[in-house]
PDB file of C-alpha atoms in Angstrom:
ATOM      1  CA  MET A   1      12.568  28.882  -4.641  1.00  0.00           C
ATOM      2  CA  ILE A   2      16.024  27.957  -4.925  1.00  0.00           C
ATOM      3  CA  ALA A   3      17.526  27.795  -8.690  1.00  0.00           C
ATOM      4  CA  LEU A   4      19.418  24.633  -9.595  1.00  0.00           C
ATOM      5  CA  PRO A   5      22.971  25.311 -10.013  1.00  0.00           C
ATOM      6  CA  ILE A   6      24.880  25.089 -13.776  1.00  0.00           C
ATOM      7  CA  SER A   7      27.707  22.490 -13.275  1.00  0.00           C
ATOM      8  CA  ILE A   8      31.049  23.570 -14.863  1.00  0.00           C
ATOM      9  CA  ILE A   9      32.986  20.168 -15.138  1.00  0.00           C
ATOM     10  CA  PRO A  10      36.592  20.103 -16.440  1.00  0.00           C
ATOM     11  CA  VAL A  11      37.133  16.653 -18.882  1.00  0.00           C
ATOM     12  CA  GLY A  12      40.906  16.513 -18.434  1.00  0.00           C
ATOM     13  CA  PRO A  13      43.225  18.972 -17.198  1.00  0.00           C
ATOM     14  CA  ILE A  14      41.957  22.530 -17.659  1.00  0.00           C
ATOM     15  CA  ASP A  15      44.157  25.631 -16.651  1.00  0.00           C
ATOM     16  CA  PRO A  16      42.247  26.912 -12.982  1.00  0.00           C
ATOM     17  CA  THR A  17      42.386  30.549 -14.548  1.00  0.00           C
ATOM     18  CA  VAL A  18      39.835  29.398 -17.242  1.00  0.00           C
ATOM     19  CA  LEU A  19      37.375  27.783 -14.642  1.00  0.00           C
ATOM     20  CA  ASN A  20      37.860  30.425 -11.778  1.00  0.00           C
ATOM     21  CA  ASN A  21      37.098  33.086 -14.857  1.00  0.00           C
ATOM     22  CA  LEU A  22      33.955  31.309 -15.871  1.00  0.00           C
ATOM     23  CA  GLN A  23      32.801  30.558 -12.383  1.00  0.00           C
ATOM     24  CA  ALA A  24      33.006  34.562 -11.995  1.00  0.00           C
ATOM     25  CA  ASP A  25      31.735  35.421 -15.241  1.00  0.00           C
ATOM     26  CA  LEU A  26      28.997  33.222 -15.983  1.00  0.00           C
ATOM     27  CA  PRO A  27      26.541  34.246 -13.132  1.00  0.00           C
ATOM     28  CA  LEU A  28      26.655  37.855 -14.195  1.00  0.00           C
ATOM     29  CA  ILE A  29      25.126  36.749 -17.776  1.00  0.00           C
ATOM     30  CA  LEU A  30      22.715  34.000 -16.816  1.00  0.00           C
ATOM     31  CA  GLN A  31      21.681  34.838 -13.434  1.00  0.00           C
ATOM     32  CA  LYS A  32      22.280  31.273 -12.159  1.00  0.00           C
ATOM     33  CA  PRO A  33      24.207  30.113  -9.669  1.00  0.00           C
ATOM     34  CA  ILE A  34      27.475  28.130 -10.973  1.00  0.00           C
ATOM     35  CA  ARG A  35      29.444  25.003  -9.423  1.00  0.00           C
ATOM     36  CA  LEU A  36      32.675  23.863 -10.483  1.00  0.00           C
ATOM     37  CA  GLU A  37      32.576  20.278 -10.154  1.00  0.00           C
ATOM     38  CA  ALA A  38      35.795  17.816  -9.704  1.00  0.00           C
ATOM     39  CA  GLY A  39      37.819  17.170 -12.885  1.00  0.00           C
ATOM     40  CA  LEU A  40      37.089  13.865 -15.040  1.00  0.00           C
ATOM     41  CA  ASP A  41      40.014  11.715 -16.497  1.00  0.00           C
ATOM     42  CA  GLU A  42      40.990  12.663 -20.110  1.00  0.00           C
ATOM     43  CA  PRO A  43      38.388  11.496 -22.609  1.00  0.00           C
ATOM     44  CA  ALA A  44      40.567   8.876 -24.279  1.00  0.00           C
ATOM     45  CA  TYR A  45      37.509   7.122 -25.130  1.00  0.00           C
ATOM     46  CA  ALA A  46      36.829   9.900 -27.516  1.00  0.00           C
ATOM     47  CA  TYR A  47      40.052  10.226 -29.329  1.00  0.00           C
ATOM     48  CA  HIS A  48      40.082   9.441 -33.135  1.00  0.00           C
ATOM     49  CA  PRO A  49      43.762   8.856 -34.054  1.00  0.00           C
ATOM     50  CA  GLY A  50      42.953   9.552 -37.730  1.00  0.00           C
ATOM     51  CA  ARG A  51      41.743  12.727 -37.394  1.00  0.00           C
ATOM     52  CA  ARG A  52      43.737  13.472 -33.986  1.00  0.00           C
ATOM     53  CA  GLN A  53      40.742  15.028 -32.830  1.00  0.00           C
ATOM     54  CA  PHE A  54      38.100  14.432 -30.376  1.00  0.00           C
ATOM     55  CA  ARG A  55      34.369  13.086 -30.719  1.00  0.00           C
ATOM     56  CA  SER A  56      32.453  15.757 -29.044  1.00  0.00           C
ATOM     57  CA  THR A  57      29.435  13.484 -29.114  1.00  0.00           C
ATOM     58  CA  ALA A  58      30.995  10.607 -27.591  1.00  0.00           C
ATOM     59  CA  ILE A  59      32.107  13.270 -24.469  1.00  0.00           C
ATOM     60  CA  LEU A  60      28.444  14.911 -24.418  1.00  0.00           C
ATOM     61  CA  GLN A  61      26.851  11.323 -23.974  1.00  0.00           C
ATOM     62  CA  ASP A  62      29.279  10.479 -20.994  1.00  0.00           C
ATOM     63  CA  LEU A  63      28.316  13.792 -19.407  1.00  0.00           C
ATOM     64  CA  LEU A  64      24.704  13.138 -19.546  1.00  0.00           C
ATOM     65  CA  GLU A  65      25.014   9.552 -18.392  1.00  0.00           C
ATOM     66  CA  ARG A  66      26.762  10.229 -15.460  1.00  0.00           C
ATOM     67  CA  PRO A  67      24.433   9.805 -12.358  1.00  0.00           C
ATOM     68  CA  GLU A  68      26.331  11.974 -10.012  1.00  0.00           C
ATOM     69  CA  LEU A  69      25.275  14.767 -12.096  1.00  0.00           C
ATOM     70  CA  ARG A  70      21.692  14.476 -12.758  1.00  0.00           C
ATOM     71  CA  HIS A  71      20.890  16.851 -10.094  1.00  0.00           C
ATOM     72  CA  TYR A  72      22.087  19.870 -11.953  1.00  0.00           C
ATOM     73  CA  GLU A  73      20.150  21.980 -14.156  1.00  0.00           C
ATOM     74  CA  ARG A  74      22.878  22.097 -16.706  1.00  0.00           C
ATOM     75  CA  ILE A  75      26.137  20.544 -17.266  1.00  0.00           C
ATOM     76  CA  LEU A  76      29.191  22.562 -18.954  1.00  0.00           C
ATOM     77  CA  GLY A  77      31.964  20.144 -19.713  1.00  0.00           C
ATOM     78  CA  LEU A  78      35.230  21.890 -20.795  1.00  0.00           C
ATOM     79  CA  VAL A  79      38.008  20.083 -22.971  1.00  0.00           C
ATOM     80  CA  ASP A  80      41.460  21.672 -23.721  1.00  0.00           C
ATOM     81  CA  HIS A  81      41.323  19.214 -27.147  1.00  0.00           C
ATOM     82  CA  ASP A  82      40.354  20.159 -30.705  1.00  0.00           C
ATOM     83  CA  LEU A  83      36.570  18.413 -31.030  1.00  0.00           C
ATOM     84  CA  PHE A  84      34.696  17.208 -34.296  1.00  0.00           C
ATOM     85  CA  VAL A  85      31.429  15.708 -35.267  1.00  0.00           C
ATOM     86  CA  PRO A  86      31.829  13.567 -38.395  1.00  0.00           C
ATOM     87  CA  GLU A  87      30.025  16.264 -40.661  1.00  0.00           C
ATOM     88  CA  LEU A  88      32.753  19.129 -40.007  1.00  0.00           C
ATOM     89  CA  ASN A  89      36.315  19.328 -39.737  1.00  0.00           C
ATOM     90  CA  PHE A  90      35.933  20.511 -36.209  1.00  0.00           C
ATOM     91  CA  VAL A  91      33.223  22.073 -33.637  1.00  0.00           C
ATOM     92  CA  PHE A  92      33.714  24.836 -30.823  1.00  0.00           C
ATOM     93  CA  GLY A  93      31.353  22.928 -28.882  1.00  0.00           C
ATOM     94  CA  GLU A  94      28.019  20.831 -28.754  1.00  0.00           C
ATOM     95  CA  ALA A  95      25.003  20.592 -26.858  1.00  0.00           C
ATOM     96  CA  SER A  96      21.882  18.593 -26.058  1.00  0.00           C
ATOM     97  CA  SER A  97      18.823  19.636 -23.943  1.00  0.00           C
ATOM     98  CA  ARG A  98      20.610  19.529 -20.739  1.00  0.00           C
ATOM     99  CA  ALA A  99      24.424  19.491 -21.151  1.00  0.00           C
ATOM    100  CA  ALA A 100      26.992  20.803 -23.335  1.00  0.00           C
ATOM    101  CA  VAL A 101      30.686  20.445 -24.130  1.00  0.00           C
ATOM    102  CA  MET A 102      33.254  22.986 -25.401  1.00  0.00           C
ATOM    103  CA  ALA A 103      36.960  22.888 -26.690  1.00  0.00           C
ATOM    104  CA  LEU A 104      39.582  25.395 -25.651  1.00  0.00           C
ATOM    105  CA  PRO A 105      42.158  25.215 -28.333  1.00  0.00           C
ATOM    106  CA  ARG A 106      40.678  27.089 -30.996  1.00  0.00           C
ATOM    107  CA  LEU A 107      39.693  29.981 -28.838  1.00  0.00           C
ATOM    108  CA  ARG A 108      43.337  30.907 -28.237  1.00  0.00           C
ATOM    109  CA  GLU A 109      44.931  33.399 -30.721  1.00  0.00           C
ATOM    110  CA  THR A 110      48.032  30.770 -29.999  1.00  0.00           C
ATOM    111  CA  PHE A 111      46.082  27.996 -32.095  1.00  0.00           C
ATOM    112  CA  TYR A 112      46.502  30.458 -35.317  1.00  0.00           C
ATOM    113  CA  GLY A 113      50.007  31.473 -35.006  1.00  0.00           C
ATOM    114  CA  ARG A 114      49.350  34.851 -33.527  1.00  0.00           C
ATOM    115  CA  PRO A 115      50.398  36.146 -30.078  1.00  0.00           C
ATOM    116  CA  GLY A 116      48.594  35.084 -27.138  1.00  0.00           C
ATOM    117  CA  ASP A 117      46.005  37.659 -25.807  1.00  0.00           C
ATOM    118  CA  SER A 118      44.548  36.453 -22.018  1.00  0.00           C
ATOM    119  CA  GLY A 119      41.660  39.136 -22.422  1.00  0.00           C
ATOM    120  CA  LEU A 120      40.525  37.765 -26.059  1.00  0.00           C
ATOM    121  CA  PHE A 121      40.782  34.086 -24.722  1.00  0.00           C
ATOM    122  CA  ARG A 122      38.570  34.852 -21.567  1.00  0.00           C
ATOM    123  CA  ARG A 123      36.226  36.908 -23.765  1.00  0.00           C
ATOM    124  CA  ARG A 124      35.597  33.889 -26.662  1.00  0.00           C
ATOM    125  CA  VAL A 125      35.512  30.970 -23.317  1.00  0.00           C
ATOM    126  CA  LEU A 126      32.756  33.284 -21.767  1.00  0.00           C
ATOM    127  CA  THR A 127      31.062  33.946 -25.553  1.00  0.00           C
ATOM    128  CA  GLU A 128      31.491  30.173 -26.389  1.00  0.00           C
ATOM    129  CA  ALA A 129      30.251  29.052 -22.764  1.00  0.00           C
ATOM    130  CA  VAL A 130      26.638  31.273 -23.075  1.00  0.00           C
ATOM    131  CA  HIS A 131      26.387  29.940 -26.530  1.00  0.00           C
ATOM    132  CA  GLU A 132      26.457  26.663 -25.704  1.00  0.00           C
ATOM    133  CA  LEU A 133      24.574  26.834 -22.545  1.00  0.00           C
ATOM    134  CA  GLY A 134      22.098  28.701 -24.877  1.00  0.00           C
ATOM    135  CA  HIS A 135      21.536  25.743 -26.826  1.00  0.00           C
ATOM    136  CA  THR A 136      20.648  23.586 -23.834  1.00  0.00           C
ATOM    137  CA  PHE A 137      17.802  25.974 -22.788  1.00  0.00           C
ATOM    138  CA  GLY A 138      16.638  25.820 -26.375  1.00  0.00           C
ATOM    139  CA  LEU A 139      18.056  28.570 -28.470  1.00  0.00           C
ATOM    140  CA  GLY A 140      18.950  27.889 -32.063  1.00  0.00           C
ATOM    141  CA  HIS A 141      21.549  29.728 -34.073  1.00  0.00           C
ATOM    142  CA  CYS A 142      21.062  33.268 -34.974  1.00  0.00           C
ATOM    143  CA  ARG A 143      22.009  34.989 -38.587  1.00  0.00           C
ATOM    144  CA  ARG A 144      23.458  37.995 -36.763  1.00  0.00           C
ATOM    145  CA  PRO A 145      26.959  38.032 -36.402  1.00  0.00           C
ATOM    146  CA  ALA A 146      27.086  40.124 -33.325  1.00  0.00           C
ATOM    147  CA  CYS A 147      24.402  37.654 -31.569  1.00  0.00           C
ATOM    148  CA  VAL A 148      26.164  35.135 -29.106  1.00  0.00           C
ATOM    149  CA  MET A 149      24.157  32.455 -30.740  1.00  0.00           C
ATOM    150  CA  PHE A 150      25.545  33.256 -34.282  1.00  0.00           C
ATOM    151  CA  PHE A 151      27.014  29.927 -36.072  1.00  0.00           C
ATOM    152  CA  SER A 152      30.804  30.608 -35.572  1.00  0.00           C
ATOM    153  CA  ASN A 153      33.411  28.984 -37.498  1.00  0.00           C
TER     154      ASN A 153
END
């Protein structure tokens, strides 16, 4: 039996190094094939000018409604914009039963005014990707801080 791939989709411009790292790292953890799809346009439809952030739910819905993505087992959209849901100041990502979207800005040390650390950023991106994809496989949040499914803020 051939496993259906998980799709990684850049939503707007994403550093190719981030995409290549995820394409290399995710299969080692998930034991599933990963396909890198062509990027989508900037998600201007999701921008909230008052908050100067992007609605994660709008981007997630767009990914779920795209017919060209229906053959994937799971979909992971990456955006290089700060995301939010109305109940929270920000989110690192959001997931449904088949797709997830995650944001890169708050995973960078430079977001917090600290020097950049490419190794730490790579680990954070991988951890957040596994976390959001974990939700698509039905996993809830964990109470242990060392658990990949821990609710992180």
